[in-house]
PDB file of C-alpha atoms and ligand atoms in Angstrom:
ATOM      1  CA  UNK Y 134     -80.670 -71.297  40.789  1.00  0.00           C
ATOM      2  CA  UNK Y 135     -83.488 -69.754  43.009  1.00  0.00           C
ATOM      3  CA  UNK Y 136     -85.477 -67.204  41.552  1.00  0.00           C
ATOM      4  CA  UNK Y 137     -85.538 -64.462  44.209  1.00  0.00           C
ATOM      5  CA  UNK Y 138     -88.639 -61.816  44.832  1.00  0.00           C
ATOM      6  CA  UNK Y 139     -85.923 -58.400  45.716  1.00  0.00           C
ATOM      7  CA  UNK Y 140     -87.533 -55.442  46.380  1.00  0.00           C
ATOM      8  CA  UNK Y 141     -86.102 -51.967  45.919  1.00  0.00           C
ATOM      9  CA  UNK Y 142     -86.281 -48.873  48.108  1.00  0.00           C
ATOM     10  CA  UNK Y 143     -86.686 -45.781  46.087  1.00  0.00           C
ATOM     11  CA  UNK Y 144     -85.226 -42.785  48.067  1.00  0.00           C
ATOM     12  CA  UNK Y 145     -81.791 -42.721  48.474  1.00  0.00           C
ATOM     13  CA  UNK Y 146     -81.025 -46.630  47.143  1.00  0.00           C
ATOM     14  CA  UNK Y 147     -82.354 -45.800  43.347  1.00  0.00           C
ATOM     15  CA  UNK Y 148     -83.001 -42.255  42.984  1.00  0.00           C
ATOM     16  CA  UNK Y 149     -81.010 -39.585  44.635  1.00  0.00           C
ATOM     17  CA  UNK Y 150     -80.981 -36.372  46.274  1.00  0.00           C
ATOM     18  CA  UNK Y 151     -80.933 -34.391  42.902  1.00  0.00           C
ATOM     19  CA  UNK Y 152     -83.636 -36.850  41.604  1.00  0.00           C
ATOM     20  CA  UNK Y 153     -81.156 -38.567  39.532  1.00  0.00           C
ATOM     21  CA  UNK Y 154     -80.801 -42.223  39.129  1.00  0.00           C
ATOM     22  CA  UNK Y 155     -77.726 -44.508  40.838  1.00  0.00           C
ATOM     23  CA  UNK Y 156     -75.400 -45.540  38.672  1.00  0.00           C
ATOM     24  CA  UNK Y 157     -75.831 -48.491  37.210  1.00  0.00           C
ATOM     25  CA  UNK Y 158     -79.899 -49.100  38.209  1.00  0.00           C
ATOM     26  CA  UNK Y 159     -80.848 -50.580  34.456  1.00  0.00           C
ATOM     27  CA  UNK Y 160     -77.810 -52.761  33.686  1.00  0.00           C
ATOM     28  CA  UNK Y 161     -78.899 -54.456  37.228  1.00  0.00           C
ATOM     29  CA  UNK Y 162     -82.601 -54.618  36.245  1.00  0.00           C
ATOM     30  CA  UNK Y 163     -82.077 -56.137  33.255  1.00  0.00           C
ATOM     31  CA  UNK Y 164     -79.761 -58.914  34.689  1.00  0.00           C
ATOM     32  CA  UNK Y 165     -82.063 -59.473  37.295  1.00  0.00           C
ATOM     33  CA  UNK Y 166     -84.879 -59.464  34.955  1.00  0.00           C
ATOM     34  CA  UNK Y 167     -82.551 -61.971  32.584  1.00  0.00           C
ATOM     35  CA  UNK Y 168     -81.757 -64.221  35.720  1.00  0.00           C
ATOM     36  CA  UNK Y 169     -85.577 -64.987  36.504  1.00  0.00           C
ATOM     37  CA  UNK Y 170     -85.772 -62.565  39.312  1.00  0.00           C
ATOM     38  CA  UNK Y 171     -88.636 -60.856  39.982  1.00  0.00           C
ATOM     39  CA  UNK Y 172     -88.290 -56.863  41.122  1.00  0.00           C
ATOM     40  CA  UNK Y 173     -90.258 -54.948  43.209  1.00  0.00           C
ATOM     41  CA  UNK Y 174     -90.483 -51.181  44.199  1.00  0.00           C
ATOM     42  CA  UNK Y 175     -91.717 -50.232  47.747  1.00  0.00           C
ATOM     43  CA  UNK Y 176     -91.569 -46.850  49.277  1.00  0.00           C
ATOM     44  CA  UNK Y 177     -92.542 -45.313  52.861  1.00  0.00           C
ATOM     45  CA  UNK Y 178     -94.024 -42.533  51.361  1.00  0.00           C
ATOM     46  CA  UNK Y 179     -96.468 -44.091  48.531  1.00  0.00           C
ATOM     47  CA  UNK Y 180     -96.454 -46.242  45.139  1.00  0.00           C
ATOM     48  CA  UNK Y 181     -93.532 -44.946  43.135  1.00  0.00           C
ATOM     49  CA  UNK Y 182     -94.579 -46.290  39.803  1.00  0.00           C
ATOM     50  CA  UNK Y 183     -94.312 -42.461  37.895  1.00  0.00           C
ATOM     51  CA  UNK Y 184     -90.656 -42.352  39.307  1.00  0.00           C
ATOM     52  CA  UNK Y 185     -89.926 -45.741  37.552  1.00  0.00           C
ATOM     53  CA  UNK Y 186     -92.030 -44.551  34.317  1.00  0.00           C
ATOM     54  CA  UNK Y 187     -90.185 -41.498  34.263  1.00  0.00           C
ATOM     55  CA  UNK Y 188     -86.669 -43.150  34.289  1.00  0.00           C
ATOM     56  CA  UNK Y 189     -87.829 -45.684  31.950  1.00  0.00           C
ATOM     57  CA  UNK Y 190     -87.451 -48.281  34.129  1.00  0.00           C
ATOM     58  CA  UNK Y 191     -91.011 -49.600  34.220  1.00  0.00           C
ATOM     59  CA  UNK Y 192     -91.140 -51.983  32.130  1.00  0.00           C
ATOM     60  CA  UNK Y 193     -88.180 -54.411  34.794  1.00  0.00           C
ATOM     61  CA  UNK Y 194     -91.050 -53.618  37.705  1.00  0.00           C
ATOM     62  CA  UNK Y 195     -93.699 -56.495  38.631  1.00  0.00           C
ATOM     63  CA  UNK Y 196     -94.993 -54.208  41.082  1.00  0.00           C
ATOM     64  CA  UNK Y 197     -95.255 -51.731  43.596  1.00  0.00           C
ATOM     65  CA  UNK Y 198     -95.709 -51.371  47.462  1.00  0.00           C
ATOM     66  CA  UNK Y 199     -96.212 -48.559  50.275  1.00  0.00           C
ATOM     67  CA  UNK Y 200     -93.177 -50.130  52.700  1.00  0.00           C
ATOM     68  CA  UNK Y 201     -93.916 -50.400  56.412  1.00  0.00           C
ATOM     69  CA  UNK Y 202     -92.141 -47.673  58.056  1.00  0.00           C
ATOM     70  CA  UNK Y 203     -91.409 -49.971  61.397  1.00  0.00           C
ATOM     71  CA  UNK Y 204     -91.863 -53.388  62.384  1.00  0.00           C
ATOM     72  CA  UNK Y 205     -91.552 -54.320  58.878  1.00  0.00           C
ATOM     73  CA  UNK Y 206     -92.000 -58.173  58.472  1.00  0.00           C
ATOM     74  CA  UNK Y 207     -94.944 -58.068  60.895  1.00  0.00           C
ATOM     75  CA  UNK Y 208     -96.691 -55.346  59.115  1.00  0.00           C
ATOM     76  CA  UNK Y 209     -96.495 -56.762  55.356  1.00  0.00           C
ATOM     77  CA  UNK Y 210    -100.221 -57.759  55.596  1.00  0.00           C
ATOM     78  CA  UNK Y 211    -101.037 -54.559  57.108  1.00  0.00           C
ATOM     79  CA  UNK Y 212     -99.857 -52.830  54.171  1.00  0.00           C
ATOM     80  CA  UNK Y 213    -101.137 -55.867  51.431  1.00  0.00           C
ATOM     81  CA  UNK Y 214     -97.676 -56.600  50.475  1.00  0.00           C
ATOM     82  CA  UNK Y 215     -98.639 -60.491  49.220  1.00  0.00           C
ATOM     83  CA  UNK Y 216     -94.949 -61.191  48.512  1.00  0.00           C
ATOM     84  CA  UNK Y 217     -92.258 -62.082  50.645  1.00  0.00           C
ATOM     85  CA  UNK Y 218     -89.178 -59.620  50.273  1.00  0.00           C
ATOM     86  CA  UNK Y 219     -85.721 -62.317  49.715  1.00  0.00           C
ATOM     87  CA  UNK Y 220     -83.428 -59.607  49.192  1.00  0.00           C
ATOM     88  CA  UNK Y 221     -83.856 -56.279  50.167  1.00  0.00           C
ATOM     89  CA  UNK Y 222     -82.082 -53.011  49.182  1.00  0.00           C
ATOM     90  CA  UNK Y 223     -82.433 -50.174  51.200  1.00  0.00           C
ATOM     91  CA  UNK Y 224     -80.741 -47.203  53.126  1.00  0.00           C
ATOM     92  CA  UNK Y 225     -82.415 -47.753  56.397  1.00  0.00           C
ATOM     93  CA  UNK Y 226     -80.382 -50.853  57.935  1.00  0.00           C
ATOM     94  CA  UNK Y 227     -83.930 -51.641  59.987  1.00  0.00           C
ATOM     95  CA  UNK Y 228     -85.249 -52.732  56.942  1.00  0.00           C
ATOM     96  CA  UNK Y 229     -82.209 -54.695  55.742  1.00  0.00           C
ATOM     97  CA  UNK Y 230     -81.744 -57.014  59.098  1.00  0.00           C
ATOM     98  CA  UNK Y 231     -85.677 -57.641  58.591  1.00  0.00           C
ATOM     99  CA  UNK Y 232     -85.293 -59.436  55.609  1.00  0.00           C
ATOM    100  CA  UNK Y 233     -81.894 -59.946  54.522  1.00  0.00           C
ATOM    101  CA  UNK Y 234     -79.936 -57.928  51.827  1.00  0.00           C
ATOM    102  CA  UNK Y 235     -77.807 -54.891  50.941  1.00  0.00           C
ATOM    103  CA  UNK Y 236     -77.582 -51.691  53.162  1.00  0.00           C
ATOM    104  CA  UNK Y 237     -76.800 -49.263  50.637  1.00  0.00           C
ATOM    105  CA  UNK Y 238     -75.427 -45.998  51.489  1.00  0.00           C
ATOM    106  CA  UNK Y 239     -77.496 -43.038  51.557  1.00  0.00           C
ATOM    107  CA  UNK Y 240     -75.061 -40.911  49.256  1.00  0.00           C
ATOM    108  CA  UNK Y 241     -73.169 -42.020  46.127  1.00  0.00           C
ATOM    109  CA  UNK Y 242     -70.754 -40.314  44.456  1.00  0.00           C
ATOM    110  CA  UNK Y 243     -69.754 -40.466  40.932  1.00  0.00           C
ATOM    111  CA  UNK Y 244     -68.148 -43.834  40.890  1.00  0.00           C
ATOM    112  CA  UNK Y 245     -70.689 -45.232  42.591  1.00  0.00           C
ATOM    113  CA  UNK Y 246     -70.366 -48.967  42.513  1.00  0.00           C
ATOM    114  CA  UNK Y 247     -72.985 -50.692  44.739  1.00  0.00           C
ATOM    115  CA  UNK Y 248     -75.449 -51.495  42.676  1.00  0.00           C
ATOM    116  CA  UNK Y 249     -73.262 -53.927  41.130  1.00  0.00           C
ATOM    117  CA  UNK Y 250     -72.495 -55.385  44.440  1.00  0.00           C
ATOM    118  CA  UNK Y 251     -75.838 -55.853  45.094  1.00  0.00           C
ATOM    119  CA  UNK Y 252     -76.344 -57.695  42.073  1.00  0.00           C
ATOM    120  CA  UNK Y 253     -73.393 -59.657  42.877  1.00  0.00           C
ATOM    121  CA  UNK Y 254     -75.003 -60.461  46.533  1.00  0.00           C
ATOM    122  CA  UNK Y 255     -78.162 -61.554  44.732  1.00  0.00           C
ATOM    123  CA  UNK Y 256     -76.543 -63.660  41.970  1.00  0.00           C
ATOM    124  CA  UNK Y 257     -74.295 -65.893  44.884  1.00  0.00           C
ATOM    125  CA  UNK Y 258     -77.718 -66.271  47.043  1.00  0.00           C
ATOM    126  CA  UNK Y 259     -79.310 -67.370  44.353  1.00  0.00           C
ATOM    127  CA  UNK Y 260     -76.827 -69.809  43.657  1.00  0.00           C
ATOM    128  CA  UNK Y 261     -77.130 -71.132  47.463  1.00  0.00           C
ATOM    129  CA  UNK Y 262     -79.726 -74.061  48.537  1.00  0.00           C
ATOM    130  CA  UNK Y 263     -82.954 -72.541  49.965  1.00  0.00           C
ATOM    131  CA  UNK Y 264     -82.545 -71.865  53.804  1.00  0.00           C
ATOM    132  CA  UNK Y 265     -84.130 -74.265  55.895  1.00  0.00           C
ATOM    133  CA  UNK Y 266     -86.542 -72.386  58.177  1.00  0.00           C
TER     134      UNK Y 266
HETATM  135 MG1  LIG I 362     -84.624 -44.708  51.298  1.00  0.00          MG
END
């Protein structure tokens, strides 16, 4: 199994427009944290480490980024991101055909399942050979 580096959007892929969590955001931490995988939180608008602390949700974070509004790949070193993204979750699709990953919608409603897709996503790439490239 490959141990993937997948980074998390914050607005609108984790927390929502009342402030309140996805469902389903720590059962997926944890079996990402379980599977070897390493999480990261990036965010256009700044470190997001007191919205993790506050949801308790800290201690499944390695660490956070400010995420490159455009051009994203090219612009990682720009913004000292020092890890490559494998998997990337995310409502803006630009940022999702940059690195691979889940385009998650920008609403949920109560039901809301994707996180667990996502995990799912992660869990079969994992399971694939590395890519040649
Ligand atoms: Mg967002």
């Amino acid at each position: 199994m490959r141990k993937l580096n997948v980074f998390f959007d914050v607005d609108y892929t984790l927390i929502m427009w009342d402030g309140k969590l996805r469902n389903h955001v720590e059962y997926v931490f944890q079996r990402l944290t379980e599977g070897g995988h390493t999480i990261y939180i990036w965010s256009g608008v700044g470190i997001r480490r007191w919205d993790m602390r506050r949801h308790n949700l800290e201690g499944y974070v390695t660490d956070y980024f400010v995420k490159p509004l455009w051009g994203y790949k090219d612009r990682l070193g720009e913004y000292n991101v020092n890890v490559m993204p494998d998997f990337v979750i995310d409502d803006h699709k630009g940022v999702v055909d940059d690195f691979g990953g889940y385009h998650i919608p920008d609403v949920a409603d109560k039901d809301d399942r994707h996180l667990l897709n996502v995990l799912e996503a992660i869990e079969a790439l994992a399971a694939q050979p590395p890519a040649e490239d």
